[in-house]
C-alpha positions as protocol buffer text, in pm:
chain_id: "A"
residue {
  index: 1
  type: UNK
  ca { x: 10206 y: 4661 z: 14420 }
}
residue {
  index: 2
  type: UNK
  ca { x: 9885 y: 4914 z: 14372 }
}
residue {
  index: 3
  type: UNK
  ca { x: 9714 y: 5060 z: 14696 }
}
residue {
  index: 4
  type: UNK
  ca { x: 9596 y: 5384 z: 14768 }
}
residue {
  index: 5
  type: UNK
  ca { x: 9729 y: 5628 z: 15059 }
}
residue {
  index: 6
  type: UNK
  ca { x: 9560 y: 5940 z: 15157 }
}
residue {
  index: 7
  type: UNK
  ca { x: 9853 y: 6220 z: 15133 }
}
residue {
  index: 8
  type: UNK
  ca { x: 9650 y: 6419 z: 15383 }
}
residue {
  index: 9
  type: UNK
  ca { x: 9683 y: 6173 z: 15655 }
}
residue {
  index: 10
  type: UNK
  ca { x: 9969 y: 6082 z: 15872 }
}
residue {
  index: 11
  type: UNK
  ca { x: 9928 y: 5751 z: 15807 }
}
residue {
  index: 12
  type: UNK
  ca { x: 10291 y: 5753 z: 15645 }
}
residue {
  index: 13
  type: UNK
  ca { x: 10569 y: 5637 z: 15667 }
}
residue {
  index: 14
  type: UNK
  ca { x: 10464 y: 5308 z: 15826 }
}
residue {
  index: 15
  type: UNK
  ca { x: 10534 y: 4955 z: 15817 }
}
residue {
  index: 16
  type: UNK
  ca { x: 10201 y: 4875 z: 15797 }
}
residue {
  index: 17
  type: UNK
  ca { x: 10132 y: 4984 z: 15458 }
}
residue {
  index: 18
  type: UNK
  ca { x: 10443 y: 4985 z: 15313 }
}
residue {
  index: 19
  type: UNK
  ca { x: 10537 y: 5369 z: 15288 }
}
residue {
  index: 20
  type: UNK
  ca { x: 10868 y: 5354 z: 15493 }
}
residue {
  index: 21
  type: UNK
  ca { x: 11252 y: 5315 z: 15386 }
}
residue {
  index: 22
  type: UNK
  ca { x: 11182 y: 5416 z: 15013 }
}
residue {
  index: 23
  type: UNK
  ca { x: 11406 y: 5466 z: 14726 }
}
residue {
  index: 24
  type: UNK
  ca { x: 11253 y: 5730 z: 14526 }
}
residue {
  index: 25
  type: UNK
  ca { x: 10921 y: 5892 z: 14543 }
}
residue {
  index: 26
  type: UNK
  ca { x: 10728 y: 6036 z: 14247 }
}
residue {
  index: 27
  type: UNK
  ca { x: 10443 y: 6303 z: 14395 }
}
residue {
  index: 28
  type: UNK
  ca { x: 10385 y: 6564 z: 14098 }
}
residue {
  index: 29
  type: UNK
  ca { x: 10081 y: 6789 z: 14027 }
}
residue {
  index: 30
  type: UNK
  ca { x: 9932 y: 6696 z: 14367 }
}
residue {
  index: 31
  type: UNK
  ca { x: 10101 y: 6962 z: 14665 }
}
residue {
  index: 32
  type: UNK
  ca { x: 9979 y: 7215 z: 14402 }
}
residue {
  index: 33
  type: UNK
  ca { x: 9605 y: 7131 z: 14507 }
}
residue {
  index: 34
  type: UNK
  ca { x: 9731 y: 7139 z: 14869 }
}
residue {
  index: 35
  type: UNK
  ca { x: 9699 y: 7441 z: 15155 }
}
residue {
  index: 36
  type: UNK
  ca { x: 10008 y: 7565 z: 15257 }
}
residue {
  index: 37
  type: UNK
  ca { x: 10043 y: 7406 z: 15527 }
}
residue {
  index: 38
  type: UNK
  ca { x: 9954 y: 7082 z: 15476 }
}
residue {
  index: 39
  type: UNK
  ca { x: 10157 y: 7095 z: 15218 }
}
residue {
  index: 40
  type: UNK
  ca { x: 10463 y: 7142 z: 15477 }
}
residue {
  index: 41
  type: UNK
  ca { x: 10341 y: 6824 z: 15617 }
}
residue {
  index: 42
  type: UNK
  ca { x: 10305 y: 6607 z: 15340 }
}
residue {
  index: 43
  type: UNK
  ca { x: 10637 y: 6730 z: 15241 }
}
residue {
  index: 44
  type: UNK
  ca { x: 10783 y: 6635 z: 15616 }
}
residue {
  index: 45
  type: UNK
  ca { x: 10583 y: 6311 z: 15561 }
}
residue {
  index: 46
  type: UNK
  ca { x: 10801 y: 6231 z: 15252 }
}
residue {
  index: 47
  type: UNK
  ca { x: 11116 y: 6292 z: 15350 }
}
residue {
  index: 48
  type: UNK
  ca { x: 11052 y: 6063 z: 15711 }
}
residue {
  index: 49
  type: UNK
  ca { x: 10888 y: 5803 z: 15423 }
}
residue {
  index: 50
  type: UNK
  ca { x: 11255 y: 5815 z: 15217 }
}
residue {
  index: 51
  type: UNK
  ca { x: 11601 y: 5618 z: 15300 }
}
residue {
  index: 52
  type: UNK
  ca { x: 11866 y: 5843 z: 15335 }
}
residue {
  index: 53
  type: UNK
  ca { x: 12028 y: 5918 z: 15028 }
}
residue {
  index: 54
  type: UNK
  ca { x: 11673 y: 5852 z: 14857 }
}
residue {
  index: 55
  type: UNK
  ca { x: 11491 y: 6141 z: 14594 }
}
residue {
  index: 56
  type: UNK
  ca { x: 11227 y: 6326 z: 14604 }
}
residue {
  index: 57
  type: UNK
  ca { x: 11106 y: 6389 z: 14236 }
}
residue {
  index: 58
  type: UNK
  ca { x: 10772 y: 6673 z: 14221 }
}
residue {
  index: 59
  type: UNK
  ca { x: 10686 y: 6861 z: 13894 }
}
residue {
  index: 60
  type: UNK
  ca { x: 10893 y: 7182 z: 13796 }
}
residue {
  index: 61
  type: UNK
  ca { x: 10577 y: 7392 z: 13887 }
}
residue {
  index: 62
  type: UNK
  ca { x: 10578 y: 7231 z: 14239 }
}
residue {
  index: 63
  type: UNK
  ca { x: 10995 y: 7311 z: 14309 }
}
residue {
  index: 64
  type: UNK
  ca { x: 10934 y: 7642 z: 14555 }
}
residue {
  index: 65
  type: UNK
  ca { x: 11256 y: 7587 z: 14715 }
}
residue {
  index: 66
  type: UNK
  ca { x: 11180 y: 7708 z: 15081 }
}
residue {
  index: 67
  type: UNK
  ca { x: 10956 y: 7370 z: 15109 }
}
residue {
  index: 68
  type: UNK
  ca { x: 11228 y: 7129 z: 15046 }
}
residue {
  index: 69
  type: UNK
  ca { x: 11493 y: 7311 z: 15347 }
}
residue {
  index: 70
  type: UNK
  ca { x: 11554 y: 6984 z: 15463 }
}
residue {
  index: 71
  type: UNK
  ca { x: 11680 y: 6816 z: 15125 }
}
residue {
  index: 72
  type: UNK
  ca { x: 11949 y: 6873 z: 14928 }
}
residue {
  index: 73
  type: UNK
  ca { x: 11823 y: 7053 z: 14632 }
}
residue {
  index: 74
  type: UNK
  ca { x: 12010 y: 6861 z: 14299 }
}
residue {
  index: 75
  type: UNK
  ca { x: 12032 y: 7066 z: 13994 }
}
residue {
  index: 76
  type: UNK
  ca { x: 12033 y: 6841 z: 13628 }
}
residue {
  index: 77
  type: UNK
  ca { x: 12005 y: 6961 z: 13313 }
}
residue {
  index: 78
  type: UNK
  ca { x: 11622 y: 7058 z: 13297 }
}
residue {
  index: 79
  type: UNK
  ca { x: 11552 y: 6954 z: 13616 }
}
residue {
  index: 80
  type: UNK
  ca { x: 11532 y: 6993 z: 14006 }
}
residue {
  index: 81
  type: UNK
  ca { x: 11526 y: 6688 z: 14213 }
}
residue {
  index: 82
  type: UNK
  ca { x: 11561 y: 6676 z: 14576 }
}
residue {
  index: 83
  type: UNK
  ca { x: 11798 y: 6446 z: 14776 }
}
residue {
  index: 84
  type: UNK
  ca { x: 11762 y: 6351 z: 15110 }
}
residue {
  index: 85
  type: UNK
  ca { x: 12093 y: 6330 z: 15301 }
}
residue {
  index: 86
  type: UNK
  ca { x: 12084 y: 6342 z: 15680 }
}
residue {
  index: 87
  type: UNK
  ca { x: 12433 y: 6480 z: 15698 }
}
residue {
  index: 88
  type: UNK
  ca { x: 12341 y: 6819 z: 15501 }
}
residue {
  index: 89
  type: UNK
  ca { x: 12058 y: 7011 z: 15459 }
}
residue {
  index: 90
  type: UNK
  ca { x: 11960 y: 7342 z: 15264 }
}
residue {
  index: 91
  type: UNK
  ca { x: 12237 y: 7291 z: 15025 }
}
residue {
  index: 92
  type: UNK
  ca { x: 12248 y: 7309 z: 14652 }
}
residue {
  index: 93
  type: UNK
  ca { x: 12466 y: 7032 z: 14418 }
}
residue {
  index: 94
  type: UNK
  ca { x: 12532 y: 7085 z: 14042 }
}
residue {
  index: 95
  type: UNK
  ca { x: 12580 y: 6762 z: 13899 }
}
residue {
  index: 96
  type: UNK
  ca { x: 12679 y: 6936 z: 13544 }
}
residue {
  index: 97
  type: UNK
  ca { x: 12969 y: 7114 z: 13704 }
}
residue {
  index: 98
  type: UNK
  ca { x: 13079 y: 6808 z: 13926 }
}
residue {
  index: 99
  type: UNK
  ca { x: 13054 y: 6593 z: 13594 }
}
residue {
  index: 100
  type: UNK
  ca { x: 12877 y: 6283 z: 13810 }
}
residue {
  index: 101
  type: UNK
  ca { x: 12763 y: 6061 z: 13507 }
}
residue {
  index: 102
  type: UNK
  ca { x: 12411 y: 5952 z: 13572 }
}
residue {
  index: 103
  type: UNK
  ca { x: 12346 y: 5968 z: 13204 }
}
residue {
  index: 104
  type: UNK
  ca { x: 12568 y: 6108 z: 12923 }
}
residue {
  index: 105
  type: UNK
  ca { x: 12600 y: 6473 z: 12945 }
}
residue {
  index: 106
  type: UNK
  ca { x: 12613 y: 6679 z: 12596 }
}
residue {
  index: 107
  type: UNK
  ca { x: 13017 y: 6727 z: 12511 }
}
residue {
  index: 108
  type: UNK
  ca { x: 12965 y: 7099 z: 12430 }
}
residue {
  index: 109
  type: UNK
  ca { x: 13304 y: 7114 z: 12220 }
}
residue {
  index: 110
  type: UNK
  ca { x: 13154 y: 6903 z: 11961 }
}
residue {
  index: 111
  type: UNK
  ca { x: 12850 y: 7081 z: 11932 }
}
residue {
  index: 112
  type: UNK
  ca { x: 12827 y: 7225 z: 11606 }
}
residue {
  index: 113
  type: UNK
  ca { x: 12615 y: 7605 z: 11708 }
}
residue {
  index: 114
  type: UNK
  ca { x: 12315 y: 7612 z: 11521 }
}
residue {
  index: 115
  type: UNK
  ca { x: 12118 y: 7969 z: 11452 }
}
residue {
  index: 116
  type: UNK
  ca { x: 11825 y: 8058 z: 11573 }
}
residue {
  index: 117
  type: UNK
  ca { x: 11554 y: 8236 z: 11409 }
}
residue {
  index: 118
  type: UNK
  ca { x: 11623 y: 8498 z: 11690 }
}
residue {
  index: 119
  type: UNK
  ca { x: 11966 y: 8513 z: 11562 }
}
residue {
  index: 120
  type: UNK
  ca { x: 12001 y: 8490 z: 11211 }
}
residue {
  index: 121
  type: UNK
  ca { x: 11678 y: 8717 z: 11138 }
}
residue {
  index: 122
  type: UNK
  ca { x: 11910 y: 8947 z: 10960 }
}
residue {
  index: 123
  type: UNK
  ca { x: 12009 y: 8698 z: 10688 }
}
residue {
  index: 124
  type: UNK
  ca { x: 11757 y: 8793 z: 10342 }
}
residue {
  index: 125
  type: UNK
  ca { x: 11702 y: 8474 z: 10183 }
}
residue {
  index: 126
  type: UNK
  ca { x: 11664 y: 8544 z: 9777 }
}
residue {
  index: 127
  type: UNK
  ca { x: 11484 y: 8258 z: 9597 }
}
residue {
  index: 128
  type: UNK
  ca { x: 11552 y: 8331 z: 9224 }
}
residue {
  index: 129
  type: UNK
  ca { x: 11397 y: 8088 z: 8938 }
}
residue {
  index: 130
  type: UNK
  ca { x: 11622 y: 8035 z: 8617 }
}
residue {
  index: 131
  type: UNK
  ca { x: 11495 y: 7998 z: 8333 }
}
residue {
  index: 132
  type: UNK
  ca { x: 11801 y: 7772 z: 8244 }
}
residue {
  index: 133
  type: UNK
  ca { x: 11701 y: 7489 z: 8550 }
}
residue {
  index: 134
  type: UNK
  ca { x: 11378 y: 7445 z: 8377 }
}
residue {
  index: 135
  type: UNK
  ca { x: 11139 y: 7557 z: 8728 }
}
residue {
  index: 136
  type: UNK
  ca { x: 11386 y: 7418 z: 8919 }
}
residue {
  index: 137
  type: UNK
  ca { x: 11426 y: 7645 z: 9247 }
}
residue {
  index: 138
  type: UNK
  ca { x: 11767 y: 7772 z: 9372 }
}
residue {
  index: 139
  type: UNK
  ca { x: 11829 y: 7925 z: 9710 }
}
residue {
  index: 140
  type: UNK
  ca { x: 12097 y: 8188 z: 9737 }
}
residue {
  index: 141
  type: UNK
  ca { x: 12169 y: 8328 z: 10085 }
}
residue {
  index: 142
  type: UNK
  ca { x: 12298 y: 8620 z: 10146 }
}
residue {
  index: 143
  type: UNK
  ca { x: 12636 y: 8580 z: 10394 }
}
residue {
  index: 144
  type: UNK
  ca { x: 12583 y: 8728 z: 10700 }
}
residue {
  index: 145
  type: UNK
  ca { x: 12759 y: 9004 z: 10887 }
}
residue {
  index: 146
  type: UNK
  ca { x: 13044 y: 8948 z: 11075 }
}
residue {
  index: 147
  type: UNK
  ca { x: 12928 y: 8791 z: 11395 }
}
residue {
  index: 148
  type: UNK
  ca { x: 13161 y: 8588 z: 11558 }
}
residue {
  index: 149
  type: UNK
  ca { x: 13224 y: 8812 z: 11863 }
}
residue {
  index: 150
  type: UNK
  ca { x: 12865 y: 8855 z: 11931 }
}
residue {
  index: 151
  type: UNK
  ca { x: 12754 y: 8467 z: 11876 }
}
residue {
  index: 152
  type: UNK
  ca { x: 13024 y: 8332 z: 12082 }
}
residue {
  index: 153
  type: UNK
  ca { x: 12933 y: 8546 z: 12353 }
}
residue {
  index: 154
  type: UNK
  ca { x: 12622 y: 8388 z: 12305 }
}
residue {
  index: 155
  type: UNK
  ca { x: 12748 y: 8042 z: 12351 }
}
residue {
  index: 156
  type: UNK
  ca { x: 12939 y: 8117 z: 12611 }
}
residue {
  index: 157
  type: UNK
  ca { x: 12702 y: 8266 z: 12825 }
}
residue {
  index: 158
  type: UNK
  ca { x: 12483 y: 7941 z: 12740 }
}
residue {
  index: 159
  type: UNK
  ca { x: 12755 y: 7683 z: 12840 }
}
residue {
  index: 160
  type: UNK
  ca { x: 12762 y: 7896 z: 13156 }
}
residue {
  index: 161
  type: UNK
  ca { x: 12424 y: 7867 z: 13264 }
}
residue {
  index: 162
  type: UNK
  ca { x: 12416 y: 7516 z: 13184 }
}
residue {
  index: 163
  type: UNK
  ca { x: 12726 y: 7500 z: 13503 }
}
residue {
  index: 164
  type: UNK
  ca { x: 12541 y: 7654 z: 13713 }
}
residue {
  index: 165
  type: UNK
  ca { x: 12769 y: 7956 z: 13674 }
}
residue {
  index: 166
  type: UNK
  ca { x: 12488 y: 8219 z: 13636 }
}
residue {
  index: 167
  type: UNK
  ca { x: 12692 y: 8532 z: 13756 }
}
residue {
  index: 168
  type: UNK
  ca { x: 12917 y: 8495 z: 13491 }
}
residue {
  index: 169
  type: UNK
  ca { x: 12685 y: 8385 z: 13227 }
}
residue {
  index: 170
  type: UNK
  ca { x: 12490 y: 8719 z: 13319 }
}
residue {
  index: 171
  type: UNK
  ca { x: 12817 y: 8940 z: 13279 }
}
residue {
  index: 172
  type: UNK
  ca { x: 12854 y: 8763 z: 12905 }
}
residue {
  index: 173
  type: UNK
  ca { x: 12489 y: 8854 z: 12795 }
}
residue {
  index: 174
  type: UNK
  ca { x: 12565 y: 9200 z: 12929 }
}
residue {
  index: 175
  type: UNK
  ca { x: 12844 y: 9202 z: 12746 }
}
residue {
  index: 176
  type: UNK
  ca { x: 12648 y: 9104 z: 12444 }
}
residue {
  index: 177
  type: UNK
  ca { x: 12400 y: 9306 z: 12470 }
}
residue {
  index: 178
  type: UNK
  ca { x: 12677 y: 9634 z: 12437 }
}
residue {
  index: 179
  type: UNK
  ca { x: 12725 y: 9490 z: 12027 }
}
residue {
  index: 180
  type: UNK
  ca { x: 12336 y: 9570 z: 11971 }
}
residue {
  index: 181
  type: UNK
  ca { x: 12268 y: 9214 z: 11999 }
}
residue {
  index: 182
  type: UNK
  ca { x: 11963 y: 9186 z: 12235 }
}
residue {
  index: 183
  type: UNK
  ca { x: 11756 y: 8881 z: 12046 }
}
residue {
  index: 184
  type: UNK
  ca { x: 11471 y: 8743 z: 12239 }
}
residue {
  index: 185
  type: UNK
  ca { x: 11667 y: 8429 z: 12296 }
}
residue {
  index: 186
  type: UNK
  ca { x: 11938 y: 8568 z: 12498 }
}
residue {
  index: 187
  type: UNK
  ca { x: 11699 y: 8857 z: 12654 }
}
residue {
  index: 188
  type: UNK
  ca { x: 11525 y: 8525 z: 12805 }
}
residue {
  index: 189
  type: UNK
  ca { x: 11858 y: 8358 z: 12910 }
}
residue {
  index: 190
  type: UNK
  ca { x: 11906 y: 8628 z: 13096 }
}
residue {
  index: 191
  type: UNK
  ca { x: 11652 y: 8656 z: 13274 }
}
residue {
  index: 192
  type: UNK
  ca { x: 11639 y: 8317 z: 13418 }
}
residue {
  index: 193
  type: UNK
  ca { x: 12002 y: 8361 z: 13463 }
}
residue {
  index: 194
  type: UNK
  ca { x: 11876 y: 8665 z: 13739 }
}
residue {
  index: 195
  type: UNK
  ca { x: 11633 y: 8440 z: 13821 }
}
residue {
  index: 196
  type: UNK
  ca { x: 11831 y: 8155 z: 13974 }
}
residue {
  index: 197
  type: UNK
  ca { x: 12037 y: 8425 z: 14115 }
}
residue {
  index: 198
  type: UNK
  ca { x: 11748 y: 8543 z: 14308 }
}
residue {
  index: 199
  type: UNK
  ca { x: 11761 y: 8851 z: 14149 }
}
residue {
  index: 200
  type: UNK
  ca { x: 11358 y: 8817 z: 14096 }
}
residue {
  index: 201
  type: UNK
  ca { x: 11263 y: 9199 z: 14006 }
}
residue {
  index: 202
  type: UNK
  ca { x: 11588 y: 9185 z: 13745 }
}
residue {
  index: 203
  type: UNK
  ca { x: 11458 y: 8899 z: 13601 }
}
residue {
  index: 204
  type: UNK
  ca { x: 11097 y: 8959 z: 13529 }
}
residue {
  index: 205
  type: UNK
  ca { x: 11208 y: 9311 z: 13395 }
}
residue {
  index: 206
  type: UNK
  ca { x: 11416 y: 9143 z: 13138 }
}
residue {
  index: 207
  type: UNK
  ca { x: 11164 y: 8818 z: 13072 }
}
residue {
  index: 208
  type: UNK
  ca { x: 10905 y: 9107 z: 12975 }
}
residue {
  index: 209
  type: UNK
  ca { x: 11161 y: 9242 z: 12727 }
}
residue {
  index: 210
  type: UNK
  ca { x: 11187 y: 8910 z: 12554 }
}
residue {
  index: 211
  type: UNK
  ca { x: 10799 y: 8857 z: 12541 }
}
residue {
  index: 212
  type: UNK
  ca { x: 10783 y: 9222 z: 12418 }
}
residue {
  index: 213
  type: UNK
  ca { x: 11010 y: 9090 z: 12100 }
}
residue {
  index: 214
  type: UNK
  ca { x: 10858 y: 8765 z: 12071 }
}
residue {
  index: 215
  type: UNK
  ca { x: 10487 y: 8758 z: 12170 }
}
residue {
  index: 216
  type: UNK
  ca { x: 10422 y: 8463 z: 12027 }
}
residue {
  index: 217
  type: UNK
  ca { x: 10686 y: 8208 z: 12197 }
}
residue {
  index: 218
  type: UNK
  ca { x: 10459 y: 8035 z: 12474 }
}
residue {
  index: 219
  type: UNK
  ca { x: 10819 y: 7957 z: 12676 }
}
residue {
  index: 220
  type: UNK
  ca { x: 10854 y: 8271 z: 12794 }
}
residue {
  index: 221
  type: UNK
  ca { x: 10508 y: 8344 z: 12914 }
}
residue {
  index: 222
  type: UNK
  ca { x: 10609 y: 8016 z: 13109 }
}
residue {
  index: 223
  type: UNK
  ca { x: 10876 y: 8148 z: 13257 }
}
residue {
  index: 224
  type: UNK
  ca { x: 10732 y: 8459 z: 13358 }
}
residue {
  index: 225
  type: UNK
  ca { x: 10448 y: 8262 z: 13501 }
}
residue {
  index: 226
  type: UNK
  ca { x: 10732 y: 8106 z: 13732 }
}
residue {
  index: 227
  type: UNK
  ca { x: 10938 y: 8432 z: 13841 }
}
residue {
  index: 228
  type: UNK
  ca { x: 10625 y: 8562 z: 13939 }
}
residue {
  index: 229
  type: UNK
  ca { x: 10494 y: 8281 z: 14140 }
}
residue {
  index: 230
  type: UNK
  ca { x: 10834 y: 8286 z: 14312 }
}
């Protein structure tokens, strides 16, 4: 069923149009247009509109946390969703960590790692032509340094964050960082590891680092974007 509904209204929830006991409500790239404070109010509006237990889904731009105090804030892989649950309120869940299978999380140990740009930059690639393969082209690549410590510090720090466990996944980078390994990649991890930390000042300091070594990746102007609007 289509109908319209003026978010600016408190016309919601009600019976009479349909806006009350709901399931899961969708409201992205529109509290972003909103003052403040009605945005407070449209968010209040919302959560009365929900059943308990129902979600609140907004865009990732739209997830200032100190709006949603009276949901449970949800943490997925790439996303922030907000739960309403009458019996708790201004908590935070990992679903990663608790393993709750909504959809099929990635099984980490059977992820073959696979380099980077970032990460492998050092490599030389040496494209010879032989006379004896008749133009044919043949790649040699030069074997890397040894790396091991450094890239599965990397990893590690990764499979961290993705847990929730940012702390330690900050102490690994750190740690990385002492080998002379400071790629853009990580530099970036670890500053949205500060980040969800709320270690704000940290985090743009290092975010700046990694757009300093990679001007040209639009992902971290993105995320600097959203450390400073936080």
């Amino acid at each position: 069923m289509f109908s319209y509904l003026n978010l600016a209204e408190d016309t919601y929830p009600s019976l009479m149009n349909n806006t009350n006991a709901m399931d899961i409500i969708f409201c992205r790239n529109v509290l972003m247009y909103f003052a403040p404070d009605r945005v407070k109010k449209v968010i209040q509006n919302l959560y009365r509109s929900l059943v308990d237990g129902g979600w609140l889904i907004v865009s990732p731009i739209e997830t200032l946390h100190v709006l949603y105090s009276q949901f449970v804030t949800v943490n997925f892989p790439d996303a922030i969703l907000y739960k309403k649950d009458s019996t708790k309120s201004q908590k935070v869940e990992d679903v990663i960590s608790k393993g709750i299978p909504f959809y099929p999380l990635r099984d980490k140990t059977k992820v073959a790692f696979q380099p980077t740009f970032d990460i492998v930059q050092e490599q030389q690639l040496q494209v010879t032509l032989s006379q004896e393969s008749r133009g044919y082209l043949h790649l040699e690549v030069e074997e890397p340094k040894t790396t091991e410590l450094p890239l599965d510090l990397y990893i590690e720090a990764l499979a961290l964050y993705e847990r929730g466990r940012y702390g330690e996944a900050t102490g690994k980078l750190i740690e990385l960082f002492s080998h002379n390994q400071e790629t853009p990649r990580a530099t970036a991890l670890l500053a949205r590891a500060y980040a969800n930390q709320g270690k704000l000042s940290k985090a743009r300091e290092w975010c700046e680092k990694a757009i300093v070594a990679d001007k040209l990746n639009p992902g971290f102007y993105y995320l600097c974007a959203t450390i400073l609007q936080e």
